[in-house]
Amino acid sequence: MRPFSITKRNKTAKFLNTIFCCLVVGALVINRGDVDGEMAKLTPYFYSEDARAQARFYVEALGGEIRNQMTYGQAPGTDEAIKDKIIHMAFTAAGVDFYIADTMHESPGRSSGFDLSLEFQSEEEARQAFSKLSEGGKVIMALEKQFWGSIFGRLEDKYGIKWQISTEAQNHTTTG
């Protein structure tokens, strides 16, 4: 991704993106104690060089749908060069809600210090998700039966997001 010069319109777009992201992040930390005892809802928010392609990849790999999207072009005064870029998109994959936006001012980088973890009820579902998410990426730890009773593996997808894929642990007893 090549950097572009910041014009007055790009500054406006950056400001609008910052405000929008603050509103979204602020919405995530609102006390939700009135909803089944939950305090907050955590929604992963990706920044991408191509939000449309990355969201499509997850929806196709894990099953789901793109629920809504907003482009920079919907904001007043947006530079023509960025009007089709995604300022915010909501999608569901594997039953999990995600947000994503095109990064406009810095590289999205690689995930570091955390993984996203998906736990499936069946081995078949876990293997299918692992296989599809690892396409174009790299396997960090093969998806295999583990001593604690579940299938588990780690991968980094082609967008640099690290995932842990597992099945529910089988009940087993330990002696001690």
C-alpha positions as YAML, in Angstrom:
chain: A
units: angstrom
residues:
- id: 1
  name: MET
  ca: [0.00, 0.00, 0.00]
- id: 2
  name: ARG
  ca: [1.52, 3.29, -1.02]
- id: 3
  name: PRO
  ca: [1.12, 6.30, 1.23]
- id: 4
  name: PHE
  ca: [-0.82, 9.23, -0.19]
- id: 5
  name: SER
  ca: [-0.52, 12.91, 0.54]
- id: 6
  name: ILE
  ca: [-2.89, 14.29, 3.11]
- id: 7
  name: THR
  ca: [-5.15, 16.91, 1.64]
- id: 8
  name: LYS
  ca: [-7.83, 18.89, 3.39]
- id: 9
  name: ARG
  ca: [-10.40, 16.30, 2.30]
- id: 10
  name: ASN
  ca: [-8.23, 13.40, 3.50]
- id: 11
  name: LYS
  ca: [-7.89, 15.15, 6.86]
- id: 12
  name: THR
  ca: [-11.68, 15.36, 6.98]
- id: 13
  name: ALA
  ca: [-11.95, 11.65, 6.15]
- id: 14
  name: LYS
  ca: [-9.35, 10.80, 8.83]
- id: 15
  name: PHE
  ca: [-11.26, 12.91, 11.36]
- id: 16
  name: LEU
  ca: [-14.58, 11.24, 10.43]
- id: 17
  name: ASN
  ca: [-12.97, 7.78, 10.65]
- id: 18
  name: THR
  ca: [-11.55, 8.61, 14.09]
- id: 19
  name: ILE
  ca: [-14.91, 9.88, 15.34]
- id: 20
  name: PHE
  ca: [-16.74, 6.89, 13.88]
- id: 21
  name: CYS
  ca: [-14.28, 4.41, 15.43]
- id: 22
  name: CYS
  ca: [-14.56, 6.17, 18.81]
- id: 23
  name: LEU
  ca: [-18.34, 5.86, 18.62]
- id: 24
  name: VAL
  ca: [-18.10, 2.17, 17.77]
- id: 25
  name: VAL
  ca: [-15.51, 1.47, 20.47]
- id: 26
  name: GLY
  ca: [-17.53, 3.52, 22.95]
- id: 27
  name: ALA
  ca: [-20.57, 1.42, 22.12]
- id: 28
  name: LEU
  ca: [-18.61, -1.72, 23.01]
- id: 29
  name: VAL
  ca: [-17.93, -0.65, 26.58]
- id: 30
  name: ILE
  ca: [-21.43, 0.48, 27.49]
- id: 31
  name: ASN
  ca: [-22.71, -1.35, 30.57]
- id: 32
  name: ARG
  ca: [-24.96, -4.11, 29.31]
- id: 33
  name: GLY
  ca: [-25.84, -5.43, 32.76]
- id: 34
  name: ASP
  ca: [-29.51, -5.46, 31.82]
- id: 35
  name: VAL
  ca: [-28.95, -8.12, 29.13]
- id: 36
  name: ASP
  ca: [-28.61, -11.53, 30.78]
- id: 37
  name: GLY
  ca: [-26.05, -10.22, 33.27]
- id: 38
  name: GLU
  ca: [-23.55, -9.20, 30.58]
- id: 39
  name: MET
  ca: [-21.35, -6.19, 31.28]
- id: 40
  name: ALA
  ca: [-20.10, -5.65, 27.73]
- id: 41
  name: LYS
  ca: [-20.01, -7.21, 24.30]
- id: 42
  name: LEU
  ca: [-16.62, -7.81, 22.69]
- id: 43
  name: THR
  ca: [-16.55, -7.50, 18.90]
- id: 44
  name: PRO
  ca: [-13.23, -7.96, 17.09]
- id: 45
  name: TYR
  ca: [-12.51, -4.97, 14.79]
- id: 46
  name: PHE
  ca: [-10.08, -5.57, 11.94]
- id: 47
  name: TYR
  ca: [-8.25, -2.91, 9.93]
- id: 48
  name: SER
  ca: [-7.42, -4.09, 6.46]
- id: 49
  name: GLU
  ca: [-5.83, -3.08, 3.19]
- id: 50
  name: ASP
  ca: [-8.91, -4.59, 1.48]
- id: 51
  name: ALA
  ca: [-11.83, -4.86, 3.91]
- id: 52
  name: ARG
  ca: [-14.27, -6.21, 1.32]
- id: 53
  name: ALA
  ca: [-11.97, -9.10, 0.32]
- id: 54
  name: GLN
  ca: [-11.01, -9.94, 3.91]
- id: 55
  name: ALA
  ca: [-14.63, -9.97, 5.11]
- id: 56
  name: ARG
  ca: [-15.64, -12.13, 2.12]
- id: 57
  name: PHE
  ca: [-12.79, -14.54, 2.95]
- id: 58
  name: TYR
  ca: [-14.05, -15.02, 6.52]
- id: 59
  name: VAL
  ca: [-17.70, -15.30, 5.48]
- id: 60
  name: GLU
  ca: [-16.84, -17.94, 2.87]
- id: 61
  name: ALA
  ca: [-14.40, -19.83, 5.13]
- id: 62
  name: LEU
  ca: [-16.61, -19.88, 8.21]
- id: 63
  name: GLY
  ca: [-20.13, -19.36, 6.89]
- id: 64
  name: GLY
  ca: [-22.01, -16.17, 7.59]
- id: 65
  name: GLU
  ca: [-22.99, -12.91, 5.98]
- id: 66
  name: ILE
  ca: [-22.00, -9.30, 5.49]
- id: 67
  name: ARG
  ca: [-24.68, -7.41, 7.41]
- id: 68
  name: ASN
  ca: [-23.97, -3.80, 6.45]
- id: 69
  name: GLN
  ca: [-21.26, -1.49, 5.18]
- id: 70
  name: MET
  ca: [-20.52, 2.20, 4.94]
- id: 71
  name: THR
  ca: [-18.01, 3.81, 2.58]
- id: 72
  name: TYR
  ca: [-16.00, 6.99, 2.94]
- id: 73
  name: GLY
  ca: [-18.04, 8.28, -0.01]
- id: 74
  name: GLN
  ca: [-21.08, 8.45, 2.24]
- id: 75
  name: ALA
  ca: [-19.34, 11.10, 4.37]
- id: 76
  name: PRO
  ca: [-19.59, 14.68, 3.12]
- id: 77
  name: GLY
  ca: [-16.50, 16.19, 1.53]
- id: 78
  name: THR
  ca: [-14.68, 12.90, 0.95]
- id: 79
  name: ASP
  ca: [-11.84, 12.88, -1.54]
- id: 80
  name: GLU
  ca: [-12.83, 11.08, -4.74]
- id: 81
  name: ALA
  ca: [-9.76, 8.80, -4.44]
- id: 82
  name: ILE
  ca: [-11.07, 7.12, -1.27]
- id: 83
  name: LYS
  ca: [-14.84, 7.29, -1.78]
- id: 84
  name: ASP
  ca: [-15.18, 3.51, -2.36]
- id: 85
  name: LYS
  ca: [-13.05, 2.51, 0.66]
- id: 86
  name: ILE
  ca: [-14.85, 0.93, 3.63]
- id: 87
  name: ILE
  ca: [-15.15, 3.16, 6.70]
- id: 88
  name: HIS
  ca: [-17.15, 0.48, 8.58]
- id: 89
  name: MET
  ca: [-18.52, -2.97, 7.79]
- id: 90
  name: ALA
  ca: [-20.31, -5.44, 10.05]
- id: 91
  name: PHE
  ca: [-20.30, -9.14, 9.27]
- id: 92
  name: THR
  ca: [-20.97, -12.45, 10.96]
- id: 93
  name: ALA
  ca: [-18.76, -15.52, 10.49]
- id: 94
  name: ALA
  ca: [-19.03, -18.79, 12.44]
- id: 95
  name: GLY
  ca: [-21.84, -17.16, 14.42]
- id: 96
  name: VAL
  ca: [-19.49, -14.42, 15.69]
- id: 97
  name: ASP
  ca: [-19.96, -10.71, 14.96]
- id: 98
  name: PHE
  ca: [-16.99, -8.82, 13.52]
- id: 99
  name: TYR
  ca: [-16.30, -5.28, 12.33]
- id: 100
  name: ILE
  ca: [-13.79, -4.28, 9.66]
- id: 101
  name: ALA
  ca: [-12.59, -1.11, 7.92]
- id: 102
  name: ASP
  ca: [-10.04, -0.17, 5.30]
- id: 103
  name: THR
  ca: [-6.96, 1.28, 6.92]
- id: 104
  name: MET
  ca: [-6.21, 4.65, 5.41]
- id: 105
  name: HIS
  ca: [-3.23, 5.99, 7.29]
- id: 106
  name: GLU
  ca: [-1.05, 3.08, 8.41]
- id: 107
  name: SER
  ca: [-0.39, -0.54, 7.59]
- id: 108
  name: PRO
  ca: [-2.74, -2.93, 9.39]
- id: 109
  name: GLY
  ca: [0.25, -5.03, 10.51]
- id: 110
  name: ARG
  ca: [0.11, -8.59, 11.84]
- id: 111
  name: SER
  ca: [-1.69, -9.79, 14.96]
- id: 112
  name: SER
  ca: [0.74, -9.95, 17.85]
- id: 113
  name: GLY
  ca: [0.18, -10.87, 21.45]
- id: 114
  name: PHE
  ca: [-3.28, -12.36, 20.92]
- id: 115
  name: ASP
  ca: [-5.15, -14.99, 18.90]
- id: 116
  name: LEU
  ca: [-8.81, -15.28, 18.01]
- id: 117
  name: SER
  ca: [-10.16, -18.59, 19.26]
- id: 118
  name: LEU
  ca: [-13.05, -20.50, 17.70]
- id: 119
  name: GLU
  ca: [-14.42, -23.61, 19.42]
- id: 120
  name: PHE
  ca: [-16.59, -25.95, 17.37]
- id: 121
  name: GLN
  ca: [-18.94, -28.71, 18.50]
- id: 122
  name: SER
  ca: [-17.69, -31.23, 15.95]
- id: 123
  name: GLU
  ca: [-14.29, -32.29, 14.66]
- id: 124
  name: GLU
  ca: [-15.57, -31.98, 11.08]
- id: 125
  name: GLU
  ca: [-16.52, -28.30, 11.59]
- id: 126
  name: ALA
  ca: [-13.15, -27.57, 13.23]
- id: 127
  name: ARG
  ca: [-11.19, -29.27, 10.44]
- id: 128
  name: GLN
  ca: [-13.16, -27.47, 7.73]
- id: 129
  name: ALA
  ca: [-12.63, -24.04, 9.38]
- id: 130
  name: PHE
  ca: [-8.92, -24.76, 9.95]
- id: 131
  name: SER
  ca: [-8.42, -25.83, 6.35]
- id: 132
  name: LYS
  ca: [-10.22, -22.83, 4.86]
- id: 133
  name: LEU
  ca: [-8.66, -20.23, 7.18]
- id: 134
  name: SER
  ca: [-5.15, -21.56, 6.55]
- id: 135
  name: GLU
  ca: [-5.48, -21.22, 2.74]
- id: 136
  name: GLY
  ca: [-2.77, -18.77, 1.72]
- id: 137
  name: GLY
  ca: [-1.61, -18.46, 5.33]
- id: 138
  name: LYS
  ca: [0.55, -20.68, 7.49]
- id: 139
  name: VAL
  ca: [-0.07, -23.43, 10.00]
- id: 140
  name: ILE
  ca: [1.59, -22.66, 13.33]
- id: 141
  name: MET
  ca: [0.45, -25.85, 15.08]
- id: 142
  name: ALA
  ca: [-1.29, -28.67, 13.20]
- id: 143
  name: LEU
  ca: [-4.89, -29.41, 14.12]
- id: 144
  name: GLU
  ca: [-4.58, -32.59, 16.20]
- id: 145
  name: LYS
  ca: [-6.07, -34.44, 19.14]
- id: 146
  name: GLN
  ca: [-4.66, -33.01, 22.38]
- id: 147
  name: PHE
  ca: [-4.09, -34.58, 25.79]
- id: 148
  name: TRP
  ca: [-6.86, -32.44, 27.34]
- id: 149
  name: GLY
  ca: [-9.44, -34.12, 25.12]
- id: 150
  name: SER
  ca: [-10.09, -31.75, 22.23]
- id: 151
  name: ILE
  ca: [-8.83, -31.20, 18.72]
- id: 152
  name: PHE
  ca: [-6.65, -28.05, 18.68]
- id: 153
  name: GLY
  ca: [-4.51, -26.13, 16.21]
- id: 154
  name: ARG
  ca: [-3.15, -22.64, 15.48]
- id: 155
  name: LEU
  ca: [-2.73, -20.80, 12.22]
- id: 156
  name: GLU
  ca: [-2.04, -17.37, 10.81]
- id: 157
  name: ASP
  ca: [-4.37, -16.54, 7.92]
- id: 158
  name: LYS
  ca: [-3.29, -14.73, 4.75]
- id: 159
  name: TYR
  ca: [-4.27, -11.40, 6.34]
- id: 160
  name: GLY
  ca: [-1.97, -11.89, 9.33]
- id: 161
  name: ILE
  ca: [-4.69, -12.79, 11.86]
- id: 162
  name: LYS
  ca: [-3.80, -15.65, 14.21]
- id: 163
  name: TRP
  ca: [-6.51, -18.16, 15.03]
- id: 164
  name: GLN
  ca: [-6.85, -21.03, 17.49]
- id: 165
  name: ILE
  ca: [-9.29, -23.66, 16.27]
- id: 166
  name: SER
  ca: [-10.56, -26.31, 18.66]
- id: 167
  name: THR
  ca: [-13.43, -28.58, 19.58]
- id: 168
  name: GLU
  ca: [-15.14, -28.76, 22.91]
- id: 169
  name: ALA
  ca: [-13.02, -30.77, 25.36]
- id: 170
  name: GLN
  ca: [-14.23, -34.29, 25.94]
- id: 171
  name: ASN
  ca: [-15.03, -35.09, 29.55]
- id: 172
  name: HIS
  ca: [-12.24, -37.10, 31.05]
- id: 173
  name: THR
  ca: [-11.14, -37.60, 34.60]
- id: 174
  name: THR
  ca: [-7.71, -37.06, 36.04]
- id: 175
  name: THR
  ca: [-6.24, -38.88, 38.96]
- id: 176
  name: GLY
  ca: [-4.21, -37.14, 41.50]
...
